[in-house]
């Protein structure tokens, strides 16, 4: 059996088993299997508004997924996209509240400031890994808690809206808001931004010398060092880019959806992005589709809850099963190779 056939067959097995287990879980969780399936498809694909909601949830997942991917290219495991997301949101809020500039210029300044702050937030663990060999997994994870706590403090003090009882910021100027792609829905221009940045990342990683060095450092740091590549620099640059992409997710969420900073604004986009990156094999274009798939499952699970009482937590179980099956795919390939031999 050829390598191409083995890859295709193992992928089909993963898809089939994932689908079968998902349907089994839905059947067990619902008193009416048909109502649950109807609710899933009606809630996620039943109307333009429903599908727009899928894309709305996919936007921050795409950007945070790109963040995880660009770190992974250099061997930098970024678990901190959640905190970097909030840093981007904070930077956007500060620019919107304290700078008096025309709307387009405010958007540009907020974009640059968000990217820079998120990049610095991720570059600190990157430097610690490159210089001292300290685990970036622990550092980026701990930085999430620091970022979330910092947002809580800021929303109780300097960024809190004067007339608000709850910890929220003032609304951003309306000329900063992203335009709506489909009127009557919440789908905004952040989708175009996410797709554009996926293209930019692809060009950087696969069409530039910098991208070659980053990928080489991640594949074999020792061989890269012996070839004259500065591995430490590659790790730091990839961590900087990684944090920047996640911060733009926060920027997009503020200007496209919430229009102000909220405590607990992210329902875990930074962690779900790890799944999106894994399912997309760290390919910028595949991450777009994997993010839409994850958003589809989440929005569809809400439809199942409304129509058949299926708990929305089932979406997390399904995603967990998919991740496990993707992780054991190499073993499935080996088994198929033995059967083919």
Short mmCIF file of C-alpha atoms in Angstrom, two decimals:
data_model
loop_
_atom_site.label_atom_id
_atom_site.label_comp_id
_atom_site.label_asym_id
_atom_site.label_seq_id
_atom_site.Cartn_x
_atom_site.Cartn_y
_atom_site.Cartn_z
CA UNK A 1 0.00 0.00 0.00
CA UNK A 2 1.44 3.40 -0.99
CA UNK A 3 2.14 6.18 1.50
CA UNK A 4 -0.52 8.38 -0.09
CA UNK A 5 -3.19 5.68 0.29
CA UNK A 6 -2.18 5.03 3.90
CA UNK A 7 -2.47 8.76 4.72
CA UNK A 8 -5.87 9.01 3.06
CA UNK A 9 -7.19 5.83 4.68
CA UNK A 10 -5.97 6.77 8.17
CA UNK A 11 -7.63 10.19 7.79
CA UNK A 12 -10.90 8.55 6.75
CA UNK A 13 -10.73 6.19 9.74
CA UNK A 14 -10.24 9.13 12.13
CA UNK A 15 -13.17 11.00 10.55
CA UNK A 16 -15.45 7.94 10.59
CA UNK A 17 -14.67 6.98 14.20
CA UNK A 18 -15.04 10.62 15.34
CA UNK A 19 -18.42 10.87 13.63
CA UNK A 20 -19.61 7.52 14.99
CA UNK A 21 -18.60 8.35 18.58
CA UNK A 22 -20.17 11.82 18.32
CA UNK A 23 -23.48 10.38 17.11
CA UNK A 24 -23.36 7.80 19.91
CA UNK A 25 -22.83 10.50 22.54
CA UNK A 26 -25.71 12.56 21.13
CA UNK A 27 -27.98 9.51 21.14
CA UNK A 28 -27.09 8.71 24.76
CA UNK A 29 -27.51 12.34 25.90
CA UNK A 30 -30.86 12.98 24.23
CA UNK A 31 -34.31 11.48 24.56
CA UNK A 32 -34.92 12.29 20.88
CA UNK A 33 -31.99 11.63 18.57
CA UNK A 34 -33.70 13.14 15.53
CA UNK A 35 -34.61 16.32 17.44
CA UNK A 36 -31.02 16.68 18.62
CA UNK A 37 -29.62 16.36 15.09
CA UNK A 38 -32.25 18.75 13.77
CA UNK A 39 -31.33 21.25 16.48
CA UNK A 40 -27.62 20.90 15.65
CA UNK A 41 -27.99 21.66 11.96
CA UNK A 42 -30.72 24.26 12.41
CA UNK A 43 -28.70 26.03 15.10
CA UNK A 44 -25.48 26.14 13.08
CA UNK A 45 -26.47 26.05 9.40
CA UNK A 46 -30.21 26.67 9.39
CA UNK A 47 -30.06 30.33 8.44
CA UNK A 48 -27.68 33.09 7.40
CA UNK A 49 -27.68 34.35 10.98
CA UNK A 50 -26.80 30.91 12.38
CA UNK A 51 -23.89 30.42 10.00
CA UNK A 52 -22.76 33.99 10.65
CA UNK A 53 -22.58 33.11 14.37
CA UNK A 54 -20.33 30.16 13.48
CA UNK A 55 -17.97 32.50 11.63
CA UNK A 56 -18.09 35.05 14.46
CA UNK A 57 -16.82 32.40 16.88
CA UNK A 58 -14.28 31.19 14.33
CA UNK A 59 -12.53 34.58 13.95
CA UNK A 60 -10.68 34.64 17.32
CA UNK A 61 -10.04 30.89 16.99
CA UNK A 62 -8.33 31.42 13.63
CA UNK A 63 -6.11 34.20 14.96
CA UNK A 64 -5.21 32.37 18.18
CA UNK A 65 -4.66 29.18 16.15
CA UNK A 66 -2.17 31.05 13.97
CA UNK A 67 -0.52 32.20 17.18
CA UNK A 68 -0.05 28.64 18.42
CA UNK A 69 1.15 27.50 14.99
CA UNK A 70 3.84 30.12 14.49
CA UNK A 71 5.30 29.27 17.89
CA UNK A 72 5.22 25.56 17.12
CA UNK A 73 7.28 26.06 13.96
CA UNK A 74 10.27 27.03 16.13
CA UNK A 75 9.57 24.51 18.89
CA UNK A 76 7.98 27.18 21.11
CA UNK A 77 4.88 25.63 22.70
CA UNK A 78 2.62 28.59 23.33
CA UNK A 79 -0.05 27.81 25.93
CA UNK A 80 -0.48 31.53 26.61
CA UNK A 81 -2.65 32.66 23.71
CA UNK A 82 -5.45 33.35 26.21
CA UNK A 83 -3.38 35.91 28.10
CA UNK A 84 -2.01 37.42 24.89
CA UNK A 85 -5.60 37.76 23.64
CA UNK A 86 -6.39 39.89 26.70
CA UNK A 87 -3.25 41.99 26.23
CA UNK A 88 -4.40 42.85 22.73
CA UNK A 89 -7.84 43.76 24.06
CA UNK A 90 -6.30 45.98 26.75
CA UNK A 91 -4.05 47.73 24.23
CA UNK A 92 -7.01 48.40 21.93
CA UNK A 93 -9.07 49.76 24.83
CA UNK A 94 -6.28 52.10 25.97
CA UNK A 95 -5.89 53.52 22.46
CA UNK A 96 -9.64 53.95 22.02
CA UNK A 97 -10.15 55.62 25.39
CA UNK A 98 -7.12 57.91 25.62
CA UNK A 99 -6.12 58.91 22.09
CA UNK A 100 -8.00 61.56 20.13
CA UNK A 101 -7.36 60.64 16.50
CA UNK A 102 -9.45 59.99 13.37
CA UNK A 103 -11.08 56.54 13.32
CA UNK A 104 -8.87 54.85 10.67
CA UNK A 105 -5.72 56.14 12.37
CA UNK A 106 -7.01 54.93 15.75
CA UNK A 107 -7.57 51.48 14.26
CA UNK A 108 -4.03 51.38 12.86
CA UNK A 109 -2.43 52.57 16.10
CA UNK A 110 -4.52 50.08 18.09
CA UNK A 111 -3.48 47.27 15.72
CA UNK A 112 0.23 48.07 16.08
CA UNK A 113 0.03 48.60 19.85
CA UNK A 114 -1.93 45.37 20.31
CA UNK A 115 0.51 43.35 18.24
CA UNK A 116 3.47 44.85 20.10
CA UNK A 117 2.04 44.33 23.60
CA UNK A 118 0.93 40.77 22.88
CA UNK A 119 4.29 40.05 21.26
CA UNK A 120 6.22 41.33 24.26
CA UNK A 121 3.95 39.33 26.58
CA UNK A 122 4.91 36.13 24.72
CA UNK A 123 8.53 37.11 24.07
CA UNK A 124 9.38 37.08 27.78
CA UNK A 125 8.82 33.28 28.03
CA UNK A 126 10.53 33.02 24.63
CA UNK A 127 13.66 34.73 25.91
CA UNK A 128 13.64 32.61 29.07
CA UNK A 129 13.47 29.46 26.92
CA UNK A 130 16.11 30.59 24.42
CA UNK A 131 18.54 31.97 27.00
CA UNK A 132 18.11 29.72 30.02
CA UNK A 133 16.19 26.70 28.74
CA UNK A 134 13.24 27.38 31.05
CA UNK A 135 10.02 25.61 30.01
CA UNK A 136 7.79 27.95 28.02
CA UNK A 137 4.79 25.72 28.75
CA UNK A 138 4.79 26.68 32.42
CA UNK A 139 5.66 30.32 31.79
CA UNK A 140 3.06 30.99 29.10
CA UNK A 141 0.41 29.23 31.19
CA UNK A 142 1.23 31.32 34.26
CA UNK A 143 1.21 34.49 32.16
CA UNK A 144 -2.44 33.73 31.35
CA UNK A 145 -3.40 34.08 35.00
CA UNK A 146 -1.38 37.29 35.32
CA UNK A 147 -3.03 38.79 32.23
CA UNK A 148 -6.57 37.91 33.35
CA UNK A 149 -5.93 39.29 36.84
CA UNK A 150 -4.42 42.45 35.34
CA UNK A 151 -7.53 42.99 33.21
CA UNK A 152 -9.69 42.61 36.32
CA UNK A 153 -7.63 45.25 38.15
CA UNK A 154 -7.69 47.69 35.23
CA UNK A 155 -11.47 47.32 34.87
CA UNK A 156 -11.87 48.22 38.53
CA UNK A 157 -9.59 51.26 38.24
CA UNK A 158 -8.22 53.19 35.26
CA UNK A 159 -10.20 51.52 32.45
CA UNK A 160 -13.59 51.33 34.16
CA UNK A 161 -16.36 53.34 32.54
CA UNK A 162 -17.33 56.26 34.84
CA UNK A 163 -21.05 55.52 34.59
CA UNK A 164 -20.81 51.71 34.81
CA UNK A 165 -21.73 49.67 37.86
CA UNK A 166 -20.10 46.50 36.57
CA UNK A 167 -16.38 46.21 35.69
CA UNK A 168 -16.51 47.24 32.02
CA UNK A 169 -14.72 49.91 30.01
CA UNK A 170 -16.30 52.71 28.04
CA UNK A 171 -17.39 51.97 24.49
CA UNK A 172 -14.82 52.54 21.78
CA UNK A 173 -15.50 55.41 19.35
CA UNK A 174 -17.91 54.20 16.69
CA UNK A 175 -15.59 55.16 13.84
CA UNK A 176 -13.20 52.49 15.18
CA UNK A 177 -15.74 49.69 14.90
CA UNK A 178 -15.39 47.06 12.18
CA UNK A 179 -18.12 47.11 9.57
CA UNK A 180 -20.67 44.29 9.43
CA UNK A 181 -20.23 41.88 6.52
CA UNK A 182 -23.88 40.78 6.62
CA UNK A 183 -26.38 43.29 7.96
CA UNK A 184 -28.63 41.92 10.68
CA UNK A 185 -25.92 39.57 11.95
CA UNK A 186 -22.85 40.00 14.15
CA UNK A 187 -20.40 38.91 11.44
CA UNK A 188 -17.77 41.62 11.09
CA UNK A 189 -14.70 42.49 9.04
CA UNK A 190 -12.45 40.67 11.49
CA UNK A 191 -13.04 37.61 9.28
CA UNK A 192 -11.21 39.31 6.41
CA UNK A 193 -8.42 40.32 8.79
CA UNK A 194 -8.03 36.74 10.05
CA UNK A 195 -7.84 35.34 6.51
CA UNK A 196 -5.38 38.04 5.47
CA UNK A 197 -3.11 37.28 8.43
CA UNK A 198 -3.25 33.57 7.59
CA UNK A 199 -1.93 34.43 4.12
CA UNK A 200 0.74 36.70 5.64
CA UNK A 201 1.87 33.97 8.02
CA UNK A 202 2.04 31.42 5.20
CA UNK A 203 4.25 33.77 3.16
CA UNK A 204 6.51 34.50 6.13
CA UNK A 205 6.97 30.85 7.10
CA UNK A 206 7.19 29.22 3.67
CA UNK A 207 8.45 31.97 1.37
CA UNK A 208 11.08 33.89 3.37
CA UNK A 209 14.52 33.17 4.79
CA UNK A 210 13.25 34.08 8.26
CA UNK A 211 10.56 31.43 7.99
CA UNK A 212 13.09 28.87 6.83
CA UNK A 213 15.26 29.56 9.87
CA UNK A 214 12.26 29.33 12.21
CA UNK A 215 11.18 25.98 10.75
CA UNK A 216 14.74 24.65 10.76
CA UNK A 217 15.19 25.62 14.42
CA UNK A 218 12.00 23.79 15.32
CA UNK A 219 12.81 20.63 13.34
CA UNK A 220 16.40 20.21 14.55
CA UNK A 221 17.94 22.88 16.73
CA UNK A 222 21.35 21.19 16.90
CA UNK A 223 21.71 20.82 13.14
CA UNK A 224 20.46 24.40 12.66
CA UNK A 225 23.06 25.70 15.12
CA UNK A 226 25.83 23.81 13.33
CA UNK A 227 24.61 25.30 10.03
CA UNK A 228 25.01 28.83 11.34
CA UNK A 229 21.37 29.54 12.20
CA UNK A 230 20.83 31.55 15.37
CA UNK A 231 18.37 29.22 17.10
CA UNK A 232 17.81 31.52 20.08
CA UNK A 233 16.89 34.41 17.79
CA UNK A 234 14.47 32.18 15.87
CA UNK A 235 12.73 31.14 19.09
CA UNK A 236 12.40 34.73 20.31
CA UNK A 237 11.09 35.99 16.96
CA UNK A 238 8.56 33.17 16.70
CA UNK A 239 7.37 33.85 20.26
CA UNK A 240 7.03 37.55 19.42
CA UNK A 241 4.96 36.76 16.31
CA UNK A 242 2.97 34.19 18.26
CA UNK A 243 1.94 36.68 20.93
CA UNK A 244 1.18 39.30 18.30
CA UNK A 245 -1.27 37.09 16.41
CA UNK A 246 -3.14 36.18 19.61
CA UNK A 247 -3.28 39.86 20.59
CA UNK A 248 -4.89 40.72 17.25
CA UNK A 249 -7.66 38.28 18.20
CA UNK A 250 -8.37 40.48 21.22
CA UNK A 251 -8.17 43.58 19.01
CA UNK A 252 -10.67 42.05 16.60
CA UNK A 253 -13.03 40.99 19.37
CA UNK A 254 -13.11 44.52 20.79
CA UNK A 255 -13.59 46.41 17.52
CA UNK A 256 -15.76 43.84 15.78
CA UNK A 257 -18.02 42.39 18.45
CA UNK A 258 -17.94 43.71 22.02
CA UNK A 259 -16.86 47.33 21.32
CA UNK A 260 -15.56 47.59 24.89
CA UNK A 261 -13.40 45.61 27.29
CA UNK A 262 -15.22 43.10 29.48
CA UNK A 263 -14.01 40.94 32.34
CA UNK A 264 -14.11 37.30 31.18
CA UNK A 265 -14.53 38.33 27.56
CA UNK A 266 -12.90 35.17 26.20
CA UNK A 267 -14.68 31.82 26.76
CA UNK A 268 -11.31 30.08 26.36
CA UNK A 269 -10.32 30.96 22.79
CA UNK A 270 -6.63 30.69 23.65
CA UNK A 271 -7.00 27.09 24.81
CA UNK A 272 -9.35 26.01 22.01
CA UNK A 273 -6.80 27.46 19.59
CA UNK A 274 -4.41 24.67 20.57
CA UNK A 275 -7.00 22.19 19.27
CA UNK A 276 -7.50 24.27 16.10
CA UNK A 277 -3.76 24.34 15.46
CA UNK A 278 -3.43 20.62 16.11
CA UNK A 279 -6.32 19.71 13.80
CA UNK A 280 -4.95 22.09 11.16
CA UNK A 281 -1.45 20.55 11.44
CA UNK A 282 -0.08 24.08 12.00
CA UNK A 283 -0.92 24.96 8.40
CA UNK A 284 -2.34 28.53 8.28
CA UNK A 285 -5.00 27.66 5.70
CA UNK A 286 -6.05 24.40 7.36
CA UNK A 287 -6.35 26.28 10.67
CA UNK A 288 -9.08 28.41 9.07
CA UNK A 289 -11.15 25.29 8.34
CA UNK A 290 -10.41 23.60 11.67
CA UNK A 291 -11.46 26.77 13.53
CA UNK A 292 -14.72 26.90 11.58
CA UNK A 293 -15.30 23.22 12.40
CA UNK A 294 -14.78 23.84 16.13
CA UNK A 295 -17.09 26.87 16.02
CA UNK A 296 -19.66 24.79 14.13
CA UNK A 297 -19.62 22.12 16.86
CA UNK A 298 -19.98 24.73 19.59
CA UNK A 299 -22.83 26.65 17.97
CA UNK A 300 -24.55 23.42 16.93
CA UNK A 301 -24.36 22.08 20.50
CA UNK A 302 -26.27 25.16 21.67
CA UNK A 303 -28.95 24.34 19.11
CA UNK A 304 -29.15 20.77 20.43
CA UNK A 305 -29.60 22.06 23.95
CA UNK A 306 -32.50 24.27 22.89
CA UNK A 307 -34.27 21.61 20.84
CA UNK A 308 -33.54 18.38 22.72
CA UNK A 309 -31.98 19.32 26.06
CA UNK A 310 -28.51 17.99 25.16
CA UNK A 311 -25.90 19.62 27.46
CA UNK A 312 -23.60 22.03 25.61
CA UNK A 313 -20.65 20.39 27.38
CA UNK A 314 -20.97 17.61 24.81
CA UNK A 315 -19.09 19.87 22.37
CA UNK A 316 -16.00 19.73 24.61
CA UNK A 317 -16.27 15.93 24.85
CA UNK A 318 -16.50 15.62 21.07
CA UNK A 319 -13.50 17.91 20.57
CA UNK A 320 -11.54 15.91 23.12
CA UNK A 321 -12.32 12.68 21.29
CA UNK A 322 -11.28 14.20 17.97
CA UNK A 323 -7.97 15.37 19.43
CA UNK A 324 -7.26 11.92 20.89
CA UNK A 325 -8.00 10.25 17.55
CA UNK A 326 -5.75 12.71 15.74
CA UNK A 327 -2.97 11.98 18.21
CA UNK A 328 -3.23 8.21 17.68
CA UNK A 329 -3.36 8.60 13.88
CA UNK A 330 0.37 7.73 13.54
CA UNK A 331 -0.34 4.38 15.25
CA UNK A 332 -3.26 3.79 12.87
CA UNK A 333 -0.87 4.44 9.97
CA UNK A 334 1.62 1.92 11.32
CA UNK A 335 -1.14 -0.67 11.70
CA UNK A 336 -2.25 -0.05 8.10
CA UNK A 337 1.35 -0.40 6.91
CA UNK A 338 1.60 -3.81 8.60
CA UNK A 339 -1.74 -4.91 7.13
CA UNK A 340 -0.66 -3.71 3.70
CA UNK A 341 2.67 -5.53 3.98
#
